Structure formats: structure tokens, C-alpha cells
CSV table of C-alpha atoms in Angstrom, one decimal:
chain,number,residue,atom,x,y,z
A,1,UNK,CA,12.5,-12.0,81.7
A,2,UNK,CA,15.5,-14.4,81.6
A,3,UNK,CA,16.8,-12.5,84.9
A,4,UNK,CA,13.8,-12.4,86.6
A,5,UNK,CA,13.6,-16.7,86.1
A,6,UNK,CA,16.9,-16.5,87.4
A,7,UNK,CA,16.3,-15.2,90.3
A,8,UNK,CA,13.1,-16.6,90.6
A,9,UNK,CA,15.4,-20.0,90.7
A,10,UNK,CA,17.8,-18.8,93.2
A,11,UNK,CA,14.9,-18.7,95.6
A,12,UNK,CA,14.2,-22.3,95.5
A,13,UNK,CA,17.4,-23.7,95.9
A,14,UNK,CA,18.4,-25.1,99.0
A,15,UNK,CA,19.6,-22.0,100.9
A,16,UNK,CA,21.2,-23.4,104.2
A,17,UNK,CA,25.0,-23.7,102.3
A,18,UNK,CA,24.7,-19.8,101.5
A,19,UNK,CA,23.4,-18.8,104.4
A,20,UNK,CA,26.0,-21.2,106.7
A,21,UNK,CA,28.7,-19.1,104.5
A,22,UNK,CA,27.3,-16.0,104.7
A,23,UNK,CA,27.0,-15.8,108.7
A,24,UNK,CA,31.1,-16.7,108.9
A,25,UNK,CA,31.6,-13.8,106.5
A,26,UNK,CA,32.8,-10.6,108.3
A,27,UNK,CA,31.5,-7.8,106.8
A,28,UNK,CA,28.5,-9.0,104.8
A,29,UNK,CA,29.3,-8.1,100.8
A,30,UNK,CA,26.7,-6.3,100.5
A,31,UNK,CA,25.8,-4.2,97.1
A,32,UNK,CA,24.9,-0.7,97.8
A,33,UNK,CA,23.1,1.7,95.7
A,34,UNK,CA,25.6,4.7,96.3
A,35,UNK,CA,28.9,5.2,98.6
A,36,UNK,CA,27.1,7.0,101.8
A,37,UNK,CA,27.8,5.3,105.5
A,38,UNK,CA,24.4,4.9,106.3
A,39,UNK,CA,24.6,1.6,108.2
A,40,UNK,CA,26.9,-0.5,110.4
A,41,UNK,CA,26.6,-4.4,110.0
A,42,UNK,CA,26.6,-5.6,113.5
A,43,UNK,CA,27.0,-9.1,114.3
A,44,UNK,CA,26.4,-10.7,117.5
A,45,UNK,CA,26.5,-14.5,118.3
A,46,UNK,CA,26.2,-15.0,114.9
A,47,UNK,CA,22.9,-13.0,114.0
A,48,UNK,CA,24.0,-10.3,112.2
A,49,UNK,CA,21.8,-7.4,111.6
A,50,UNK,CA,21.7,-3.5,109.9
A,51,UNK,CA,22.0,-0.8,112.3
A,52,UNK,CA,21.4,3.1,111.6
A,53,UNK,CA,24.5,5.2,112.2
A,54,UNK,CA,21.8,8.1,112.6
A,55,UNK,CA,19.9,6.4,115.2
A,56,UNK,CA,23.1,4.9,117.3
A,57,UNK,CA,24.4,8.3,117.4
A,58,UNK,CA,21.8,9.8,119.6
A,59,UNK,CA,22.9,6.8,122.7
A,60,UNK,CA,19.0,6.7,123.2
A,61,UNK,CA,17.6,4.5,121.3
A,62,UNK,CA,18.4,0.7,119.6
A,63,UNK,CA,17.6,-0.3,116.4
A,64,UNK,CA,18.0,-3.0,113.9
A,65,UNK,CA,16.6,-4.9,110.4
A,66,UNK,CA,17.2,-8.3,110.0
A,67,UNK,CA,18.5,-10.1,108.0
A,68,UNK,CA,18.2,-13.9,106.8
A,69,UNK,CA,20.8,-14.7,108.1
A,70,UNK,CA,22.2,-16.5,112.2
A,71,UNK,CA,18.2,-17.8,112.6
A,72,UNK,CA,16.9,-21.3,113.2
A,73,UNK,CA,14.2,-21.6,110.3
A,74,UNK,CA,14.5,-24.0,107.7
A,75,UNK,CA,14.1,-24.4,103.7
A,76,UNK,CA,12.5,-21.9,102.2
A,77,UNK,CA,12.7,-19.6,105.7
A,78,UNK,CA,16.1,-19.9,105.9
A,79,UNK,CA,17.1,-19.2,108.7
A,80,UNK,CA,15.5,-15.8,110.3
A,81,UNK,CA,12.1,-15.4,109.8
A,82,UNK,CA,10.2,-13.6,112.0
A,83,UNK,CA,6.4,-14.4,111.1
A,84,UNK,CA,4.3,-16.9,112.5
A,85,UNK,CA,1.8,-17.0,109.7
A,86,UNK,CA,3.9,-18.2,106.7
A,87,UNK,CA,4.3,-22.0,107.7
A,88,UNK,CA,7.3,-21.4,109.2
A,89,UNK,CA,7.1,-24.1,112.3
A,90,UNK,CA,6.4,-21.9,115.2
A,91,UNK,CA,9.5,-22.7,117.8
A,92,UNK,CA,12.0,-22.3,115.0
A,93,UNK,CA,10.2,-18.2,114.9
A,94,UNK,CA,10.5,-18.0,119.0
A,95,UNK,CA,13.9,-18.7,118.4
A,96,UNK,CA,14.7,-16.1,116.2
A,97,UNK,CA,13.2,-13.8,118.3
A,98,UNK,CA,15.2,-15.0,120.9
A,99,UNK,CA,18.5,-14.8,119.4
A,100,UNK,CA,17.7,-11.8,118.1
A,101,UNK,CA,16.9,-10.2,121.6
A,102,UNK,CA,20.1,-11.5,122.5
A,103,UNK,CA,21.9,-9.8,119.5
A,104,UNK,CA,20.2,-6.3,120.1
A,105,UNK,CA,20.2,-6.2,124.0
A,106,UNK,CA,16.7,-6.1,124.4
A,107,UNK,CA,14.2,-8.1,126.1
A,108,UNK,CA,12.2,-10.5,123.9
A,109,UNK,CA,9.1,-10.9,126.0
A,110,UNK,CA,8.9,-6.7,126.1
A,111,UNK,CA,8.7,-6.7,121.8
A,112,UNK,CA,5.6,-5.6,120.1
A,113,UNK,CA,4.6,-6.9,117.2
A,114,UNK,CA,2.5,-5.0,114.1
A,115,UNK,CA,-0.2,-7.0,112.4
A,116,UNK,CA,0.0,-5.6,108.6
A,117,UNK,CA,-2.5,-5.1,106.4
A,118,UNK,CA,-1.3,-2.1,104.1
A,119,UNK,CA,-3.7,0.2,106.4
A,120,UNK,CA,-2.3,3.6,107.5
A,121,UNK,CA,-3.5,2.6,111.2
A,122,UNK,CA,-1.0,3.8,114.0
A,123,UNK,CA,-1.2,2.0,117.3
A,124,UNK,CA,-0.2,3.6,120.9
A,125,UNK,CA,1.9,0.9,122.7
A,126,UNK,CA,1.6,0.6,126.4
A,127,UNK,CA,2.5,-2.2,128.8
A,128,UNK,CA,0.0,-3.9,128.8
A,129,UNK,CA,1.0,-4.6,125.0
A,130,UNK,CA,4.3,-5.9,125.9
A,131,UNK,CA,5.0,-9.5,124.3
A,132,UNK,CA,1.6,-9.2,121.9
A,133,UNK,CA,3.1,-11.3,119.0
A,134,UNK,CA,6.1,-13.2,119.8
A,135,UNK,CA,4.9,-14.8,123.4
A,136,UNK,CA,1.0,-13.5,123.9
A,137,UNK,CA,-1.6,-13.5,120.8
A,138,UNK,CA,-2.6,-9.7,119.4
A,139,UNK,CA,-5.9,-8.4,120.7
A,140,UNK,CA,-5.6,-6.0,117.1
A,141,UNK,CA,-5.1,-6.2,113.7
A,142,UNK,CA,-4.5,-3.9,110.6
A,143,UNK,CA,-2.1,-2.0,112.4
A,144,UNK,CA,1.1,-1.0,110.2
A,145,UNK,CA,2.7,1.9,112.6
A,146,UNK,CA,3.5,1.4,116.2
A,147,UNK,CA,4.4,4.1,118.5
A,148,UNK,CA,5.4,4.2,122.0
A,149,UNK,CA,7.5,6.7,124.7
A,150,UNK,CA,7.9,3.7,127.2
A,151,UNK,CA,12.0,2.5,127.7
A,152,UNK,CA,12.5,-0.7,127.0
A,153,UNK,CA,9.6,-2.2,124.8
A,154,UNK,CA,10.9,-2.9,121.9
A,155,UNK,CA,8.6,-2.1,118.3
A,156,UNK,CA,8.8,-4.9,115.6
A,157,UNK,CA,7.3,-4.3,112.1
A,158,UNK,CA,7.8,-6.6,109.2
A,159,UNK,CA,9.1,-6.7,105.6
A,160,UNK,CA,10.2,-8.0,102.5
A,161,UNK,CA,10.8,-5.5,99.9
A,162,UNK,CA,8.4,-2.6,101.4
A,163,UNK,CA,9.7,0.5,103.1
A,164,UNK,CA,10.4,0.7,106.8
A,165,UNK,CA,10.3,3.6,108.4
A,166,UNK,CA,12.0,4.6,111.6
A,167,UNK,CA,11.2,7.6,113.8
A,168,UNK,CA,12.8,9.4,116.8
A,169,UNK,CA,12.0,12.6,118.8
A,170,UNK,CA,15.0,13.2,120.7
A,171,UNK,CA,12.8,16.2,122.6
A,172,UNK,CA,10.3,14.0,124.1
A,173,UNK,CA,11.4,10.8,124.5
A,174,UNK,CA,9.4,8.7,121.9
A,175,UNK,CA,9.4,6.9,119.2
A,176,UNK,CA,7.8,5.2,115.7
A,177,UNK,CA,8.3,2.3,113.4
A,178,UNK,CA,5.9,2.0,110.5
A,179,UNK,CA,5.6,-0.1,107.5
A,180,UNK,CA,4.9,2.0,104.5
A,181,UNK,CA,4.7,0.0,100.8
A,182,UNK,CA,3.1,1.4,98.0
A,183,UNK,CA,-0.3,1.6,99.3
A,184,UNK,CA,1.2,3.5,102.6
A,185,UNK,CA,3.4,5.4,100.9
A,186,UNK,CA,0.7,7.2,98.7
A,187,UNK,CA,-1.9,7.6,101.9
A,188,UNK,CA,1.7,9.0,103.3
A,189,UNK,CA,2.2,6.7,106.2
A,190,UNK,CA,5.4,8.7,107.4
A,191,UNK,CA,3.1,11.7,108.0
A,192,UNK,CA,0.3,10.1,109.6
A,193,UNK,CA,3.4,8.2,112.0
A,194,UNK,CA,4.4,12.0,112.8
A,195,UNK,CA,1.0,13.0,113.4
A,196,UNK,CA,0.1,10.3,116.0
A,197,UNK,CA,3.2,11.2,117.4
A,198,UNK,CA,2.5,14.4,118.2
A,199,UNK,CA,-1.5,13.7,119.4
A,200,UNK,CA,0.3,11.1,121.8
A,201,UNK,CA,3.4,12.8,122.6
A,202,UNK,CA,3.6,16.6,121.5
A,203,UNK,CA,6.0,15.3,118.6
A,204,UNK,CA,7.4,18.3,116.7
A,205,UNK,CA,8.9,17.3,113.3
A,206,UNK,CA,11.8,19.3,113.7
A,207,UNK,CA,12.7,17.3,116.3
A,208,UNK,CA,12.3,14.0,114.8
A,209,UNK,CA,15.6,11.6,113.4
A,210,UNK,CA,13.6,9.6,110.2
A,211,UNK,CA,15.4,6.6,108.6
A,212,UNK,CA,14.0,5.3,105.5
A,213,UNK,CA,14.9,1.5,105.6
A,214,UNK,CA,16.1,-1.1,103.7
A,215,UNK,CA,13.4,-2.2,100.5
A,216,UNK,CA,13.3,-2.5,97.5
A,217,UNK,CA,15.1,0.4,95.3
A,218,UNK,CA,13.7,2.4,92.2
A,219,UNK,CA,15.8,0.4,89.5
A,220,UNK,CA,14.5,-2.8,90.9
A,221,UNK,CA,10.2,-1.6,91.5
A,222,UNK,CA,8.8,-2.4,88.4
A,223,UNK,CA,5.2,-0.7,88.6
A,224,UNK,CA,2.1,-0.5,86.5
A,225,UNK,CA,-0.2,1.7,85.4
A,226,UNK,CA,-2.3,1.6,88.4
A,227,UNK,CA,0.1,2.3,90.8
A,228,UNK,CA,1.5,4.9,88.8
A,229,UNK,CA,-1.9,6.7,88.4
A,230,UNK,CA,-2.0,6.3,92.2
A,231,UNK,CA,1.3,8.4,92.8
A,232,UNK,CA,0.4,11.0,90.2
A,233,UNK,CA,-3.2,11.3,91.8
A,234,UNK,CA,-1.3,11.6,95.1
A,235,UNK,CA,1.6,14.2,94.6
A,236,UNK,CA,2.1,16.9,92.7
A,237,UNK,CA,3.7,16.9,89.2
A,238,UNK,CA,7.0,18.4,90.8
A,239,UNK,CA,6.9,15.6,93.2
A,240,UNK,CA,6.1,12.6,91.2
A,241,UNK,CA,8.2,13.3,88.4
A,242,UNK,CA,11.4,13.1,91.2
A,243,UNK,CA,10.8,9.2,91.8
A,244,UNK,CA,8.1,7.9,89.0
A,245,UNK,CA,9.6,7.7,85.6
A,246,UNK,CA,8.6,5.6,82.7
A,247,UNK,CA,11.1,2.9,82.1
A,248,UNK,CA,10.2,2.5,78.2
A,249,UNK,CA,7.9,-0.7,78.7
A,250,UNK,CA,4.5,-0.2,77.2
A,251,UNK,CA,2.3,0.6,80.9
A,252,UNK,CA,5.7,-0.1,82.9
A,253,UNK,CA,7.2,2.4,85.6
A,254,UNK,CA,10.5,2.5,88.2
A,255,UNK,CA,9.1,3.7,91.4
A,256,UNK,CA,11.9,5.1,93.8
A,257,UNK,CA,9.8,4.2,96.9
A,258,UNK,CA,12.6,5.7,99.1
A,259,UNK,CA,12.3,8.7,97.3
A,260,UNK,CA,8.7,9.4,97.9
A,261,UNK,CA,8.9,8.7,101.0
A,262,UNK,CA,11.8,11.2,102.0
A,263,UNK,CA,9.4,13.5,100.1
A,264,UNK,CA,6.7,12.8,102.4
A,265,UNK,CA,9.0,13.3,105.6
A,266,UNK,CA,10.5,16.8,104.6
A,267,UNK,CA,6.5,17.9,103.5
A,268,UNK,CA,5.6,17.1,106.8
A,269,UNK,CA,8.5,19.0,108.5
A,270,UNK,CA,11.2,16.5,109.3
A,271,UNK,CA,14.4,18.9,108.6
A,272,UNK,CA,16.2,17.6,105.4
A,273,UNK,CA,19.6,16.6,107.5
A,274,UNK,CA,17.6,15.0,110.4
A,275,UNK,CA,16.6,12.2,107.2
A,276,UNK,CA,18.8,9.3,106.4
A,277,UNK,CA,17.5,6.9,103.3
A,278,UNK,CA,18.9,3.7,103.1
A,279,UNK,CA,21.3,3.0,100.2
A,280,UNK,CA,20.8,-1.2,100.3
A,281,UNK,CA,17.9,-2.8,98.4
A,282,UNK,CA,16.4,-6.2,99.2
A,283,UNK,CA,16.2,-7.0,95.7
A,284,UNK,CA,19.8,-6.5,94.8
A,285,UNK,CA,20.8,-8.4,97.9
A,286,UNK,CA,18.4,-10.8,98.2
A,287,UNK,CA,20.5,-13.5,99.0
A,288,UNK,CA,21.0,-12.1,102.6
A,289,UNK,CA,17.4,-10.4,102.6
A,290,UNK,CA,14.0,-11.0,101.9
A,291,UNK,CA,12.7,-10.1,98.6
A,292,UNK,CA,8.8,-10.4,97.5
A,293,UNK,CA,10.0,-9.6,94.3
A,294,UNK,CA,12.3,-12.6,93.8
A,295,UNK,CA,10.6,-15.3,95.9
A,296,UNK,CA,6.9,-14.2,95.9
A,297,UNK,CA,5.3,-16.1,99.1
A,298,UNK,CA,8.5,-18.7,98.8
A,299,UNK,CA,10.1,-17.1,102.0
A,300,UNK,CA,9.8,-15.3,105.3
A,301,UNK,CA,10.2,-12.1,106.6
A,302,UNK,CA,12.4,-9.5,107.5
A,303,UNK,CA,11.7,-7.6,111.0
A,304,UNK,CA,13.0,-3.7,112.0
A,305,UNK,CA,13.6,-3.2,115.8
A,306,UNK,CA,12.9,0.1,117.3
A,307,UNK,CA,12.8,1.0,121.6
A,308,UNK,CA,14.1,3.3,123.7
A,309,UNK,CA,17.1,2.3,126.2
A,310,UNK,CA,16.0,2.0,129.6
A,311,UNK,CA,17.3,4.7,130.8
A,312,UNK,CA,16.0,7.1,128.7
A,313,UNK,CA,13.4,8.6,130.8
A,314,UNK,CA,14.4,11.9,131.4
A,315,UNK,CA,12.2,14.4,128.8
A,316,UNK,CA,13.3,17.9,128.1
């Protein structure tokens, strides 16, 4: 309890000295759970951001996840939020959309925005969608997974401690970004994301790169018995056992959300090595992240960035 009201305080101190600090420092210190290069820490006209190695590999596609870092928010949204409907004052959230377009090499007014509700929906992105949510208002809601095979729209999805999820299929050209919490990741988000994928597309699993992305790690998720009963309701005993494990409270559990949901992926035929699952938690680095655990709704949020380069039309 006393470091939980420790951090707890940490999120209500004035923030703009950290983060002031934290932009001029090159690379970020971040903690990571284990010593695997997953990411590359990419800073660009000072708004730095996390980049799959996995998904820069393939030249095809760009990618990103925020972090609170090189925006123009203020106080408690310090500085790079991306959500309109936390307070924040609206031009400071253009901006950060802005800068961050800059930073990734995208266009801003070609980003589409998610508007989550913990569903399982998937939307198909056209464009006519392009600019729904940073420039033009949503004509949706409850949508949690975007997918689109159109170069140069760029996906945004939205976070602060729950699991984003990343898909490419290098085959035909297309891609996914979901947002999959607790309540996505037992109604398996990542295989409903394939699936529309392939009704849209012709996705094949096998050729699908899946990134698991920065959230909140299994020492840090503190669950109760609800959501416990949820998992073991929703896997199999030789599943849940892997990433639910009592942590000796009386009703407490440590969920490894990225775990479960690398489960999910290689159930639903995404080839073991074609999977990369972050190794940084927003928890443990909440300073330079989001974290619902250690702000509550004290904060903004995190974005991921997925699209295709322009060029990459050409489909096997």
C-alpha cells in the first residue's frame, strides 16, 4: 500500500521539469522486463516515440507508441496526450498530433482514430474515413480494432496500461491495430483482428507479423476474483495457469496480459517467431508513459500508430 500512495503521489506533481528533462535525454532510461531488442527509441524534433524492430524490418510499414513525452499538453497531460475527451484543451491535442505526424512521416489529416469502449468491434477503414478523430468528428463508436490495406492512412488506437496489438500481413498488403485490455483479451481480440483481416483481405495467419505492445506487465496487474474467473472461464487450465497465478493476497491475482495474449495469436495461427511481445511496462515506467494504474483518470493517453508506406501497393 505505501508504494502504491507513492506512486499515486508522483502523478500529481507538477510534471513539466521531468518531462523537459526527459525529452533532452538520449536514449530514454527505460526499465525493461528482460534483455530482448524488441524496440528502437526514435526521437525526432524532440517527440520521441517506441518503434518495433519487427515491424521496421519489413520496409513496408511505420509504426510507433507514444510516449508522454516532446507534446504540447499541460499539467496533468503532460505533454503528449492524444485524447480529446479527457479535458485536455483541444489545440494543445491537434498539436500533438501534428508533431507527431511530423516525427513518424505520416500525414496527420490521413490518421484514423478508434473510439474505445472495451468492445471486440473491428472497423474496415476506407478513405472516406481519413482524418475521423483528429481533424473530422467520428461517424462510429465502440470500435476498438481498426483495419485497413490502403498506403498511407495511418491507424491510431489509444492506451494507458491496456495491450496494443499490432498486425501485419506482408502477403497482401494490409494491416491491424487493436486495443485489447482485459475484457478484449478474454473475448480474444487478437483473433477476431485476424479474422476480419482475412473476411476483408484474405489474411492468412501464417503470414501475419503480431507485436504485442507496450502495457502494463504481470508483476504490476493486480487482478481480482472476477477477472480471474473470467480468464479461467475463457482458456483452458493449460493456458491460464501460464499467465494467471495467485499472488498470496486473499482474492488477489498477477495477470500477464502479454502472455495471454501471445497465447491467443499462436491459437489462432500466427507462427511463434512471426510474434514479438513487448518487454516495457507502463507501470514500471510510468514516468515517461501513461499508467491507469498509477494516475487513475489524472492523465492522458498514450496513442500506437500503424499504416502502410505509400508505396506499398504492389500485392503478391
Amino acid at each position: 500500500m505505501d508504494i502504491e500512495k507513492d506512486l499515486q503521489k508522483d502523478c500529481q506533481i507538477d510534471m513539466d521539469d521531468r518531462q523537459a528533462d526527459a525529452r533532452s535525454a538520449v536514449p530514454i532510461p527505460w526499465i525493461y522486463a528482460d534483455d530482448r531488442d524488441v524496440f528502437r527509441t526514435v526521437q525526432d524534433r524532440g517527440t520521441p516515440y517506441l518503434s518495433f524492430k519487427a515491424l521496421e524490418e519489413t520496409g513496408l510499414v511505420v509504426n510507433g507508441f507514444s510516449t508522454r513525452m516532446g507534446g504540447a499538453s499541460q499539467g496533468k497531460f503532460a505533454t503528449m496526450n492524444f485524447s480529446y475527451s479527457r479535458g485536455d484543451d483541444p489545440a494543445h491535442v491537434l498539436e500533438n498530433y501534428t508533431r507527431m505526424a511530423h516525427a513518424l512521416g505520416v500525414e496527420r489529416d490521413r490518421m484514423v482514430v478508434s473510439w474505445q469502449t472495451h468492445t471486440t468491434n473491428v472497423r474496415l477503414v476506407t478513405e472516406e474515413d481519413a482524418g475521423k478523430g483528429v481533424i473530422l468528428e467520428r461517424d462510429y463508436r465502440d470500435v476498438d480494432g481498426l483495419i485497413c490495406d490502403i498506403p498511407g492512412i495511418t491507424l491510431v488506437t489509444f492506451y494507458a496500461d491496456c495491450v496494443p496489438l499490432y498486425f501485419f500481413d506482408r502477403r497482401k498488403r494490409a494491416i491491424g491495430l487493436s486495443h485489447s485490455g482485459w475484457r478484449g483479451t478474454v473475448a480474444r481480440m487478437g483473433q477476431v483482428t485476424l479474422e476480419a483481416m482475412r473476411d476483408s483481405f484474405g489474411t492468412r495467419p501464417e503470414d501475419v507479423i503480431a507485436c504485442v505492445g507496450p502495457s502494463i506487465c504481470g508483476k504490476c496487474y493486480e487482478v481480482g476474483e472476477e477477472v480471474a474467473e473470467a480468464f479461467r472461464k475463457g482458456f483452458s487450465q493449460a493456458d491460464w495457469t501460464r499467465f494467471l497465478t495467485a499472488d498470496g493476497k486473499p482474492g488477489k491475482y498477477q495477470l500477464d496480459l502479454w502472455k495471454a495474449n501471445a497465447v491467443i495469436l499462436k491459437e489462432a495461427g500466427v507462427p511463434g517467431e512471426n510474434i514479438t511481445v513487448t518487454n516495457i511496462c507502463t507501470r514500471c515506467n510510468h514516468p515517461y508513459l501513461f499508467s491507469h494504474r498509477v494516475c487513475g483518470e489524472d492523465r492522458g493517453n498514450l496513442a500506437a500508430f500503424l499504416g502502410l508506406k505509400p508505396y506499398c501497393y504492389s500485392r503478391i
